DNA sequence: CCTTATGTTCAATGTTTATTGAACTATCGA
DNA sequence: TCGATAGTTCAATAAACATTGAACATAAGG
């Protein structure tokens, strides 16, 4: 459980798998939050998504996002820090990630991109 | 079987459903071929996709593509003509469709975007 | 009217998927 | 060393999905 999990190389990233990954509302919310974070520390860890689903369910979705090449997991102590593979995605599928994130942002309220606790805090 | 099937309104088009639709290789190939056709007649009918799958399987995928708002079906005699809902998609999710189609074009050989018979004809 | 071509609908099949809780592993701090 | 924290893995379950062939509906053409 301690070692860095496997990631696909840039060339191994496949369009249908990426789209399928992004089509799940929980994973889309994860990607969206990671994109928001790019302006700041660039990384988030599992606990930061606790508003979206239970821990084991999140681990399942993290696995999917990692396996399809959307994000990178870095192990540090008991934490796993994650960030988007923006450069690799841009190289393989130019404009795709931003188009998806921009579309998601437009529908932010319709999709539930923000964890419940954040909404409560904001309200 | 003769009447125009139901389509979602522009506002009813949902991002996760669109992405899920595009994540299937057969549906992605259908969308890709429809995009190619935009330069010409703009429309294709079921038979034009016979290289991708059997008729009943195609009808299933057409249903998915219609229900999620990606394409429009027009009934004319025994034919159903289909075309992309480019304007609606662009209004809802700017840049998304072109990013997906462009990405698919880059991977055209890896994905099997072109029906077998077309490949044979080209070779 | 009969036949053919186009395409849909239905039922059945096997596969994949998301979700859950419990058990587990590993690390950090007192 | 003990306990708390962070996160994964496993097994079980129910729902959704893609695929197939057979039956069906509709319209066009001889």
PDB file of C-alpha atoms (C1' of nucleotides) in Angstrom:
ATOM      1  CA  UNK A   1       0.000   0.000   0.000  1.00  0.00           C
ATOM      2  CA  UNK A   2       2.983   2.274   0.347  1.00  0.00           C
ATOM      3  CA  UNK A   3       4.448   2.343  -3.114  1.00  0.00           C
ATOM      4  CA  UNK A   4       3.473   4.608  -5.994  1.00  0.00           C
ATOM      5  CA  UNK A   5       0.712   2.898  -7.982  1.00  0.00           C
ATOM      6  CA  UNK A   6       1.132   2.282 -11.723  1.00  0.00           C
ATOM      7  CA  UNK A   7       0.254   4.946 -14.262  1.00  0.00           C
ATOM      8  CA  UNK A   8      -0.095   4.639 -18.040  1.00  0.00           C
ATOM      9  CA  UNK A   9       2.495   6.389 -20.183  1.00  0.00           C
ATOM     10  CA  UNK A  10       1.390   9.390 -22.199  1.00  0.00           C
ATOM     11  CA  UNK A  11       1.090   7.311 -25.341  1.00  0.00           C
ATOM     12  CA  UNK A  12      -1.014   4.712 -23.577  1.00  0.00           C
ATOM     13  CA  UNK A  13      -3.753   7.211 -22.770  1.00  0.00           C
ATOM     14  CA  UNK A  14      -6.878   6.268 -24.728  1.00  0.00           C
ATOM     15  CA  UNK A  15      -9.679   8.639 -25.710  1.00  0.00           C
ATOM     16  CA  UNK A  16     -12.648   6.344 -24.988  1.00  0.00           C
ATOM     17  CA  UNK A  17     -11.302   5.494 -21.532  1.00  0.00           C
ATOM     18  CA  UNK A  18     -10.756   9.167 -20.728  1.00  0.00           C
ATOM     19  CA  UNK A  19     -14.260  10.099 -21.858  1.00  0.00           C
ATOM     20  CA  UNK A  20     -15.768   7.217 -19.937  1.00  0.00           C
ATOM     21  CA  UNK A  21     -13.909   8.304 -16.832  1.00  0.00           C
ATOM     22  CA  UNK A  22     -15.147  11.861 -17.182  1.00  0.00           C
ATOM     23  CA  UNK A  23     -18.730  10.724 -17.727  1.00  0.00           C
ATOM     24  CA  UNK A  24     -19.197   9.689 -14.112  1.00  0.00           C
ATOM     25  CA  UNK A  25     -20.525  12.595 -12.022  1.00  0.00           C
ATOM     26  CA  UNK A  26     -18.293  11.817  -9.037  1.00  0.00           C
ATOM     27  CA  UNK A  27     -15.163  11.541 -11.165  1.00  0.00           C
ATOM     28  CA  UNK A  28     -16.088  14.681 -13.059  1.00  0.00           C
ATOM     29  CA  UNK A  29     -16.382  16.487  -9.727  1.00  0.00           C
ATOM     30  CA  UNK A  30     -12.975  15.167  -8.674  1.00  0.00           C
ATOM     31  CA  UNK A  31     -11.400  16.366 -11.910  1.00  0.00           C
ATOM     32  CA  UNK A  32     -13.144  19.693 -11.582  1.00  0.00           C
ATOM     33  CA  UNK A  33     -11.825  20.223  -8.065  1.00  0.00           C
ATOM     34  CA  UNK A  34      -8.341  19.225  -9.158  1.00  0.00           C
ATOM     35  CA  UNK A  35      -8.584  21.782 -11.954  1.00  0.00           C
ATOM     36  CA  UNK A  36      -9.621  24.480  -9.501  1.00  0.00           C
ATOM     37  CA  UNK A  37      -6.630  23.556  -7.390  1.00  0.00           C
ATOM     38  CA  UNK A  38      -4.222  24.098 -10.253  1.00  0.00           C
ATOM     39  CA  UNK A  39      -4.162  27.788  -9.395  1.00  0.00           C
ATOM     40  CA  UNK A  40      -3.014  26.981  -5.892  1.00  0.00           C
ATOM     41  CA  UNK A  41      -1.030  24.009  -4.598  1.00  0.00           C
ATOM     42  CA  UNK A  42      -1.784  21.849  -7.623  1.00  0.00           C
ATOM     43  CA  UNK A  43      -2.447  18.855  -5.434  1.00  0.00           C
ATOM     44  CA  UNK A  44      -5.252  17.450  -3.320  1.00  0.00           C
ATOM     45  CA  UNK A  45      -5.483  14.314  -1.235  1.00  0.00           C
ATOM     46  CA  UNK A  46      -8.285  11.815  -0.671  1.00  0.00           C
ATOM     47  CA  UNK A  47      -9.687  13.559   2.369  1.00  0.00           C
ATOM     48  CA  UNK A  48     -10.320  16.701   0.363  1.00  0.00           C
ATOM     49  CA  UNK A  49     -13.045  14.860  -1.543  1.00  0.00           C
ATOM     50  CA  UNK A  50     -14.832  13.390   1.448  1.00  0.00           C
ATOM     51  CA  UNK A  51     -17.943  15.366   0.568  1.00  0.00           C
ATOM     52  CA  UNK A  52     -18.369  13.481  -2.690  1.00  0.00           C
ATOM     53  CA  UNK A  53     -18.527   9.844  -1.523  1.00  0.00           C
ATOM     54  CA  UNK A  54     -17.298   7.366   1.066  1.00  0.00           C
ATOM     55  CA  UNK A  55     -13.622   6.549   1.337  1.00  0.00           C
ATOM     56  CA  UNK A  56     -13.690   3.163  -0.320  1.00  0.00           C
ATOM     57  CA  UNK A  57     -15.832   4.470  -3.132  1.00  0.00           C
ATOM     58  CA  UNK A  58     -13.426   7.352  -3.632  1.00  0.00           C
ATOM     59  CA  UNK A  59     -10.496   4.930  -3.775  1.00  0.00           C
ATOM     60  CA  UNK A  60     -12.359   3.104  -6.522  1.00  0.00           C
ATOM     61  CA  UNK A  61     -12.824   6.290  -8.535  1.00  0.00           C
ATOM     62  CA  UNK A  62      -9.230   7.394  -7.927  1.00  0.00           C
ATOM     63  CA  UNK A  63      -8.106   4.078  -9.374  1.00  0.00           C
ATOM     64  CA  UNK A  64     -10.156   4.678 -12.489  1.00  0.00           C
ATOM     65  CA  UNK A  65      -8.864   8.209 -12.919  1.00  0.00           C
ATOM     66  CA  UNK A  66      -5.298   7.026 -12.509  1.00  0.00           C
ATOM     67  CA  UNK A  67      -5.606   4.011 -14.810  1.00  0.00           C
ATOM     68  CA  UNK A  68      -7.056   6.055 -17.664  1.00  0.00           C
ATOM     69  CA  UNK A  69      -4.279   8.646 -17.371  1.00  0.00           C
ATOM     70  CA  UNK A  70      -6.297  11.598 -16.125  1.00  0.00           C
ATOM     71  CA  UNK A  71      -4.423  12.062 -12.887  1.00  0.00           C
ATOM     72  CA  UNK A  72      -1.221  11.254 -11.122  1.00  0.00           C
ATOM     73  CA  UNK A  73      -0.881   9.906  -7.609  1.00  0.00           C
ATOM     74  CA  UNK A  74       2.112  10.734  -5.452  1.00  0.00           C
ATOM     75  CA  UNK A  75       2.584   8.912  -2.173  1.00  0.00           C
ATOM     76  CA  UNK A  76       3.790  10.910   0.804  1.00  0.00           C
ATOM     77  CA  UNK A  77       3.521   9.309   4.196  1.00  0.00           C
ATOM     78  CA  UNK A  78      -0.065   8.294   4.796  1.00  0.00           C
ATOM     79  CA  UNK A  79      -1.277  10.749   2.208  1.00  0.00           C
ATOM     80  CA  UNK A  80      -1.736  10.348  -1.519  1.00  0.00           C
ATOM     81  CA  UNK A  81      -1.470  13.601  -3.356  1.00  0.00           C
ATOM     82  CA  UNK A  82      -3.152  13.816  -6.717  1.00  0.00           C
ATOM     83  CA  UNK A  83      -2.968  16.178  -9.604  1.00  0.00           C
ATOM     84  CA  UNK A  84      -4.188  16.350 -13.176  1.00  0.00           C
ATOM     85  CA  UNK A  85      -1.871  15.139 -15.956  1.00  0.00           C
ATOM     86  CA  UNK A  86      -2.545  18.320 -17.842  1.00  0.00           C
ATOM     87  CA  UNK A  87       0.542  18.278 -20.053  1.00  0.00           C
ATOM     88  CA  UNK A  88       0.096  14.688 -21.114  1.00  0.00           C
ATOM     89  CA  UNK A  89      -3.583  15.193 -21.803  1.00  0.00           C
ATOM     90  CA  UNK A  90      -2.941  18.373 -23.751  1.00  0.00           C
ATOM     91  CA  UNK A  91      -0.349  16.567 -25.851  1.00  0.00           C
ATOM     92  CA  UNK A  92      -2.654  13.662 -26.620  1.00  0.00           C
ATOM     93  CA  UNK A  93      -5.990  15.477 -26.869  1.00  0.00           C
ATOM     94  CA  UNK A  94      -5.478  19.212 -27.396  1.00  0.00           C
ATOM     95  CA  UNK A  95      -8.189  21.362 -25.862  1.00  0.00           C
ATOM     96  CA  UNK A  96     -10.208  18.447 -24.559  1.00  0.00           C
ATOM     97  CA  UNK A  97      -9.582  18.842 -20.850  1.00  0.00           C
ATOM     98  CA  UNK A  98     -10.296  22.567 -20.869  1.00  0.00           C
ATOM     99  CA  UNK A  99     -13.437  22.057 -22.912  1.00  0.00           C
ATOM    100  CA  UNK A 100     -14.725  19.511 -20.420  1.00  0.00           C
ATOM    101  CA  UNK A 101     -13.798  21.585 -17.383  1.00  0.00           C
ATOM    102  CA  UNK A 102     -15.265  24.700 -18.938  1.00  0.00           C
ATOM    103  CA  UNK A 103     -18.474  22.851 -19.769  1.00  0.00           C
ATOM    104  CA  UNK A 104     -18.635  21.482 -16.254  1.00  0.00           C
ATOM    105  CA  UNK A 105     -18.121  24.957 -14.818  1.00  0.00           C
ATOM    106  CA  UNK A 106     -21.071  26.241 -16.859  1.00  0.00           C
ATOM    107  CA  UNK A 107     -23.238  23.542 -15.284  1.00  0.00           C
ATOM    108  CA  UNK A 108     -21.665  23.703 -11.838  1.00  0.00           C
ATOM    109  CA  UNK A 109     -24.959  23.882 -10.008  1.00  0.00           C
ATOM    110  CA  UNK A 110     -26.723  21.312 -12.163  1.00  0.00           C
ATOM    111  CA  UNK A 111     -23.906  18.852 -11.713  1.00  0.00           C
ATOM    112  CA  UNK A 112     -23.016  18.719  -8.042  1.00  0.00           C
ATOM    113  CA  UNK A 113     -19.418  19.650  -8.469  1.00  0.00           C
ATOM    114  CA  UNK A 114     -18.949  21.034  -5.012  1.00  0.00           C
ATOM    115  CA  UNK A 115     -19.054  18.863  -1.940  1.00  0.00           C
ATOM    116  CA  UNK A 116     -22.054  19.317   0.317  1.00  0.00           C
ATOM    117  CA  UNK A 117     -20.040  20.749   3.165  1.00  0.00           C
ATOM    118  CA  UNK A 118     -18.611  23.419   0.875  1.00  0.00           C
ATOM    119  CA  UNK A 119     -22.099  24.393  -0.233  1.00  0.00           C
ATOM    120  CA  UNK A 120     -23.262  24.606   3.349  1.00  0.00           C
ATOM    121  CA  UNK A 121     -20.257  26.696   4.265  1.00  0.00           C
ATOM    122  CA  UNK A 122     -20.912  29.005   1.336  1.00  0.00           C
ATOM    123  CA  UNK A 123     -24.606  29.408   2.149  1.00  0.00           C
TER     124      UNK A 123
ATOM    125  CA  UNK B   1     -41.911   3.294 -36.424  1.00  0.00           C
ATOM    126  CA  UNK B   2     -42.800   6.070 -38.832  1.00  0.00           C
ATOM    127  CA  UNK B   3     -42.876   9.156 -36.640  1.00  0.00           C
ATOM    128  CA  UNK B   4     -39.945  11.343 -35.624  1.00  0.00           C
ATOM    129  CA  UNK B   5     -38.544  10.005 -32.372  1.00  0.00           C
ATOM    130  CA  UNK B   6     -38.238  12.294 -29.306  1.00  0.00           C
ATOM    131  CA  UNK B   7     -35.207  14.503 -28.827  1.00  0.00           C
ATOM    132  CA  UNK B   8     -34.128  16.448 -25.740  1.00  0.00           C
ATOM    133  CA  UNK B   9     -34.273  20.219 -25.910  1.00  0.00           C
ATOM    134  CA  UNK B  10     -31.014  22.125 -25.953  1.00  0.00           C
ATOM    135  CA  UNK B  11     -31.287  22.892 -22.252  1.00  0.00           C
ATOM    136  CA  UNK B  12     -31.917  19.263 -21.419  1.00  0.00           C
ATOM    137  CA  UNK B  13     -28.572  18.158 -22.823  1.00  0.00           C
ATOM    138  CA  UNK B  14     -26.417  16.904 -19.927  1.00  0.00           C
ATOM    139  CA  UNK B  15     -22.633  16.783 -19.899  1.00  0.00           C
ATOM    140  CA  UNK B  16     -22.165  13.375 -18.238  1.00  0.00           C
ATOM    141  CA  UNK B  17     -24.614  11.734 -20.647  1.00  0.00           C
ATOM    142  CA  UNK B  18     -22.863  13.284 -23.640  1.00  0.00           C
ATOM    143  CA  UNK B  19     -19.439  12.149 -22.420  1.00  0.00           C
ATOM    144  CA  UNK B  20     -20.741   8.676 -21.679  1.00  0.00           C
ATOM    145  CA  UNK B  21     -22.204   8.483 -25.152  1.00  0.00           C
ATOM    146  CA  UNK B  22     -18.931   9.527 -26.737  1.00  0.00           C
ATOM    147  CA  UNK B  23     -16.952   7.029 -24.672  1.00  0.00           C
ATOM    148  CA  UNK B  24     -18.269   4.044 -26.603  1.00  0.00           C
ATOM    149  CA  UNK B  25     -16.019   3.248 -29.591  1.00  0.00           C
ATOM    150  CA  UNK B  26     -18.921   2.505 -31.916  1.00  0.00           C
ATOM    151  CA  UNK B  27     -20.766   5.691 -31.003  1.00  0.00           C
ATOM    152  CA  UNK B  28     -17.576   7.699 -31.265  1.00  0.00           C
ATOM    153  CA  UNK B  29     -17.094   6.293 -34.762  1.00  0.00           C
ATOM    154  CA  UNK B  30     -20.660   7.236 -35.664  1.00  0.00           C
ATOM    155  CA  UNK B  31     -20.155  10.791 -34.415  1.00  0.00           C
ATOM    156  CA  UNK B  32     -16.842  10.998 -36.224  1.00  0.00           C
ATOM    157  CA  UNK B  33     -18.394   9.931 -39.504  1.00  0.00           C
ATOM    158  CA  UNK B  34     -21.241  12.391 -39.036  1.00  0.00           C
ATOM    159  CA  UNK B  35     -18.670  15.131 -38.454  1.00  0.00           C
ATOM    160  CA  UNK B  36     -16.851  14.191 -41.658  1.00  0.00           C
ATOM    161  CA  UNK B  37     -20.158  14.400 -43.459  1.00  0.00           C
ATOM    162  CA  UNK B  38     -20.771  17.956 -42.308  1.00  0.00           C
ATOM    163  CA  UNK B  39     -18.667  19.177 -45.219  1.00  0.00           C
ATOM    164  CA  UNK B  40     -20.951  17.403 -47.635  1.00  0.00           C
ATOM    165  CA  UNK B  41     -24.620  16.513 -47.314  1.00  0.00           C
ATOM    166  CA  UNK B  42     -24.667  16.884 -43.535  1.00  0.00           C
ATOM    167  CA  UNK B  43     -26.704  13.717 -43.164  1.00  0.00           C
ATOM    168  CA  UNK B  44     -26.168  10.001 -43.127  1.00  0.00           C
ATOM    169  CA  UNK B  45     -28.571   7.113 -42.704  1.00  0.00           C
ATOM    170  CA  UNK B  46     -28.345   3.831 -40.834  1.00  0.00           C
ATOM    171  CA  UNK B  47     -27.037   1.858 -43.762  1.00  0.00           C
ATOM    172  CA  UNK B  48     -24.024   4.129 -44.034  1.00  0.00           C
ATOM    173  CA  UNK B  49     -22.734   2.701 -40.769  1.00  0.00           C
ATOM    174  CA  UNK B  50     -23.201  -0.971 -41.608  1.00  0.00           C
ATOM    175  CA  UNK B  51     -19.461  -1.536 -41.317  1.00  0.00           C
ATOM    176  CA  UNK B  52     -19.497  -0.678 -37.617  1.00  0.00           C
ATOM    177  CA  UNK B  53     -22.025  -3.155 -36.235  1.00  0.00           C
ATOM    178  CA  UNK B  54     -25.200  -5.104 -36.961  1.00  0.00           C
ATOM    179  CA  UNK B  55     -28.432  -3.274 -37.680  1.00  0.00           C
ATOM    180  CA  UNK B  56     -30.114  -3.842 -34.342  1.00  0.00           C
ATOM    181  CA  UNK B  57     -26.977  -2.900 -32.466  1.00  0.00           C
ATOM    182  CA  UNK B  58     -26.719   0.275 -34.532  1.00  0.00           C
ATOM    183  CA  UNK B  59     -30.323   1.139 -33.741  1.00  0.00           C
ATOM    184  CA  UNK B  60     -29.455   0.782 -30.069  1.00  0.00           C
ATOM    185  CA  UNK B  61     -26.518   3.189 -30.386  1.00  0.00           C
ATOM    186  CA  UNK B  62     -28.537   5.623 -32.487  1.00  0.00           C
ATOM    187  CA  UNK B  63     -31.073   5.712 -29.689  1.00  0.00           C
ATOM    188  CA  UNK B  64     -28.389   6.574 -27.180  1.00  0.00           C
ATOM    189  CA  UNK B  65     -26.928   9.294 -29.375  1.00  0.00           C
ATOM    190  CA  UNK B  66     -30.357  10.811 -29.915  1.00  0.00           C
ATOM    191  CA  UNK B  67     -31.459  10.636 -26.280  1.00  0.00           C
ATOM    192  CA  UNK B  68     -28.341  12.380 -25.022  1.00  0.00           C
ATOM    193  CA  UNK B  69     -28.726  15.174 -27.571  1.00  0.00           C
ATOM    194  CA  UNK B  70     -25.727  14.473 -29.753  1.00  0.00           C
ATOM    195  CA  UNK B  71     -27.647  13.907 -32.940  1.00  0.00           C
ATOM    196  CA  UNK B  72     -30.933  14.499 -34.622  1.00  0.00           C
ATOM    197  CA  UNK B  73     -33.010  11.970 -36.507  1.00  0.00           C
ATOM    198  CA  UNK B  74     -35.176  12.945 -39.432  1.00  0.00           C
ATOM    199  CA  UNK B  75     -37.588  10.402 -40.898  1.00  0.00           C
ATOM    200  CA  UNK B  76     -37.941  10.294 -44.678  1.00  0.00           C
ATOM    201  CA  UNK B  77     -39.671   7.303 -46.169  1.00  0.00           C
ATOM    202  CA  UNK B  78     -37.968   4.139 -45.031  1.00  0.00           C
ATOM    203  CA  UNK B  79     -34.809   6.048 -44.228  1.00  0.00           C
ATOM    204  CA  UNK B  80     -33.744   7.873 -41.084  1.00  0.00           C
ATOM    205  CA  UNK B  81     -31.336  10.675 -41.770  1.00  0.00           C
ATOM    206  CA  UNK B  82     -29.112  11.739 -38.962  1.00  0.00           C
ATOM    207  CA  UNK B  83     -26.927  14.718 -38.277  1.00  0.00           C
ATOM    208  CA  UNK B  84     -24.985  16.207 -35.410  1.00  0.00           C
ATOM    209  CA  UNK B  85     -26.661  18.830 -33.235  1.00  0.00           C
ATOM    210  CA  UNK B  86     -23.631  21.031 -33.601  1.00  0.00           C
ATOM    211  CA  UNK B  87     -25.276  24.342 -32.752  1.00  0.00           C
ATOM    212  CA  UNK B  88     -26.968  23.055 -29.641  1.00  0.00           C
ATOM    213  CA  UNK B  89     -23.824  21.339 -28.448  1.00  0.00           C
ATOM    214  CA  UNK B  90     -21.714  24.406 -29.097  1.00  0.00           C
ATOM    215  CA  UNK B  91     -24.166  26.511 -27.148  1.00  0.00           C
ATOM    216  CA  UNK B  92     -24.191  24.178 -24.184  1.00  0.00           C
ATOM    217  CA  UNK B  93     -20.561  23.014 -24.202  1.00  0.00           C
ATOM    218  CA  UNK B  94     -18.377  25.380 -26.237  1.00  0.00           C
ATOM    219  CA  UNK B  95     -15.462  23.696 -27.940  1.00  0.00           C
ATOM    220  CA  UNK B  96     -16.242  20.249 -26.596  1.00  0.00           C
ATOM    221  CA  UNK B  97     -17.439  18.566 -29.770  1.00  0.00           C
ATOM    222  CA  UNK B  98     -14.534  19.838 -31.841  1.00  0.00           C
ATOM    223  CA  UNK B  99     -12.052  18.829 -29.151  1.00  0.00           C
ATOM    224  CA  UNK B 100     -13.442  15.304 -29.110  1.00  0.00           C
ATOM    225  CA  UNK B 101     -13.590  14.999 -32.883  1.00  0.00           C
ATOM    226  CA  UNK B 102     -10.114  16.446 -33.236  1.00  0.00           C
ATOM    227  CA  UNK B 103      -8.780  14.026 -30.628  1.00  0.00           C
ATOM    228  CA  UNK B 104     -10.490  11.139 -32.357  1.00  0.00           C
ATOM    229  CA  UNK B 105      -9.010  12.205 -35.690  1.00  0.00           C
ATOM    230  CA  UNK B 106      -5.527  12.145 -34.172  1.00  0.00           C
ATOM    231  CA  UNK B 107      -6.122   8.544 -33.102  1.00  0.00           C
ATOM    232  CA  UNK B 108      -8.080   7.534 -36.180  1.00  0.00           C
ATOM    233  CA  UNK B 109      -6.096   4.373 -36.776  1.00  0.00           C
ATOM    234  CA  UNK B 110      -5.904   3.357 -33.123  1.00  0.00           C
ATOM    235  CA  UNK B 111      -9.639   3.781 -32.717  1.00  0.00           C
ATOM    236  CA  UNK B 112     -11.361   2.051 -35.584  1.00  0.00           C
ATOM    237  CA  UNK B 113     -13.222   5.056 -36.807  1.00  0.00           C
ATOM    238  CA  UNK B 114     -13.622   3.891 -40.325  1.00  0.00           C
ATOM    239  CA  UNK B 115     -15.734   0.922 -41.258  1.00  0.00           C
ATOM    240  CA  UNK B 116     -13.818  -2.151 -42.371  1.00  0.00           C
ATOM    241  CA  UNK B 117     -15.010  -1.951 -45.930  1.00  0.00           C
ATOM    242  CA  UNK B 118     -13.776   1.628 -46.200  1.00  0.00           C
ATOM    243  CA  UNK B 119     -10.353   0.599 -44.950  1.00  0.00           C
ATOM    244  CA  UNK B 120     -10.228  -2.212 -47.480  1.00  0.00           C
ATOM    245  CA  UNK B 121     -11.316   0.125 -50.219  1.00  0.00           C
ATOM    246  CA  UNK B 122      -8.651   2.616 -49.247  1.00  0.00           C
ATOM    247  CA  UNK B 123      -5.888  -0.002 -49.011  1.00  0.00           C
TER     248      UNK B 123
ATOM    249  C1'  DC C   1     -50.934  -6.599 -54.172  1.00  0.00           C
ATOM    250  C1'  DC C   2     -46.704  -8.623 -53.301  1.00  0.00           C
ATOM    251  C1'  DT C   3     -41.924  -8.209 -52.534  1.00  0.00           C
ATOM    252  C1'  DT C   4     -37.984  -6.033 -51.095  1.00  0.00           C
ATOM    253  C1'  DA C   5     -35.307  -2.751 -48.445  1.00  0.00           C
ATOM    254  C1'  DT C   6     -34.852   0.079 -44.191  1.00  0.00           C
ATOM    255  C1'  DG C   7     -34.775   0.231 -39.814  1.00  0.00           C
ATOM    256  C1'  DT C   8     -36.940  -0.534 -35.043  1.00  0.00           C
ATOM    257  C1'  DT C   9     -38.448  -3.267 -30.984  1.00  0.00           C
ATOM    258  C1'  DC C  10     -38.235  -7.114 -27.975  1.00  0.00           C
ATOM    259  C1'  DA C  11     -36.315 -10.752 -25.092  1.00  0.00           C
ATOM    260  C1'  DA C  12     -32.326 -13.096 -23.667  1.00  0.00           C
ATOM    261  C1'  DT C  13     -27.513 -13.248 -22.599  1.00  0.00           C
ATOM    262  C1'  DG C  14     -23.281 -12.255 -20.366  1.00  0.00           C
ATOM    263  C1'  DT C  15     -20.326  -8.376 -18.923  1.00  0.00           C
ATOM    264  C1'  DT C  16     -19.115  -4.424 -16.666  1.00  0.00           C
ATOM    265  C1'  DT C  17     -20.147  -0.947 -13.233  1.00  0.00           C
ATOM    266  C1'  DA C  18     -20.930   1.679  -8.902  1.00  0.00           C
ATOM    267  C1'  DT C  19     -21.663   1.293  -4.167  1.00  0.00           C
ATOM    268  C1'  DT C  20     -21.285  -0.520   0.543  1.00  0.00           C
ATOM    269  C1'  DG C  21     -19.054  -2.078   4.840  1.00  0.00           C
ATOM    270  C1'  DA C  22     -15.609  -4.735   6.909  1.00  0.00           C
ATOM    271  C1'  DA C  23     -10.930  -5.987   7.162  1.00  0.00           C
ATOM    272  C1'  DC C  24      -6.478  -4.578   6.364  1.00  0.00           C
ATOM    273  C1'  DT C  25      -1.833  -1.876   5.825  1.00  0.00           C
ATOM    274  C1'  DA C  26       1.066   1.734   6.659  1.00  0.00           C
ATOM    275  C1'  DT C  27       2.524   5.989   8.768  1.00  0.00           C
ATOM    276  C1'  DC C  28       2.628   9.656  12.127  1.00  0.00           C
ATOM    277  C1'  DG C  29       2.661  11.599  16.735  1.00  0.00           C
ATOM    278  C1'  DA C  30       2.288  11.306  21.696  1.00  0.00           C
TER     279       DA C  30
ATOM    280  C1'  DT D   1       4.758   1.162  21.850  1.00  0.00           C
ATOM    281  C1'  DC D   2       0.086   2.531  21.434  1.00  0.00           C
ATOM    282  C1'  DG D   3      -3.465   4.702  19.265  1.00  0.00           C
ATOM    283  C1'  DA D   4      -5.201   7.518  15.806  1.00  0.00           C
ATOM    284  C1'  DT D   5      -5.204   8.755  10.977  1.00  0.00           C
ATOM    285  C1'  DA D   6      -5.145   7.970   5.852  1.00  0.00           C
ATOM    286  C1'  DG D   7      -6.227   5.270   2.535  1.00  0.00           C
ATOM    287  C1'  DT D   8      -6.530   0.610   0.064  1.00  0.00           C
ATOM    288  C1'  DT D   9      -8.379  -4.043  -0.856  1.00  0.00           C
ATOM    289  C1'  DC D  10     -11.837  -7.457  -0.817  1.00  0.00           C
ATOM    290  C1'  DA D  11     -16.384  -9.605  -1.293  1.00  0.00           C
ATOM    291  C1'  DA D  12     -21.077  -8.983  -2.131  1.00  0.00           C
ATOM    292  C1'  DT D  13     -24.887  -6.833  -4.369  1.00  0.00           C
ATOM    293  C1'  DA D  14     -27.846  -4.565  -7.544  1.00  0.00           C
ATOM    294  C1'  DA D  15     -28.130  -1.840 -11.622  1.00  0.00           C
ATOM    295  C1'  DA D  16     -26.801  -0.619 -16.175  1.00  0.00           C
ATOM    296  C1'  DC D  17     -24.757  -1.880 -20.538  1.00  0.00           C
ATOM    297  C1'  DA D  18     -23.602  -3.958 -25.171  1.00  0.00           C
ATOM    298  C1'  DT D  19     -24.651  -7.519 -28.198  1.00  0.00           C
ATOM    299  C1'  DT D  20     -27.413 -10.917 -30.730  1.00  0.00           C
ATOM    300  C1'  DG D  21     -31.188 -12.784 -33.535  1.00  0.00           C
ATOM    301  C1'  DA D  22     -35.999 -13.017 -34.329  1.00  0.00           C
ATOM    302  C1'  DA D  23     -40.132 -10.650 -35.021  1.00  0.00           C
ATOM    303  C1'  DC D  24     -42.171  -6.576 -36.429  1.00  0.00           C
ATOM    304  C1'  DA D  25     -43.551  -2.109 -38.929  1.00  0.00           C
ATOM    305  C1'  DT D  26     -43.305   0.982 -42.694  1.00  0.00           C
ATOM    306  C1'  DA D  27     -42.707   2.639 -47.219  1.00  0.00           C
ATOM    307  C1'  DA D  28     -41.176   2.160 -52.125  1.00  0.00           C
ATOM    308  C1'  DG D  29     -41.261  -0.214 -56.571  1.00  0.00           C
ATOM    309  C1'  DG D  30     -42.605  -3.564 -59.825  1.00  0.00           C
TER     310       DG D  30
END
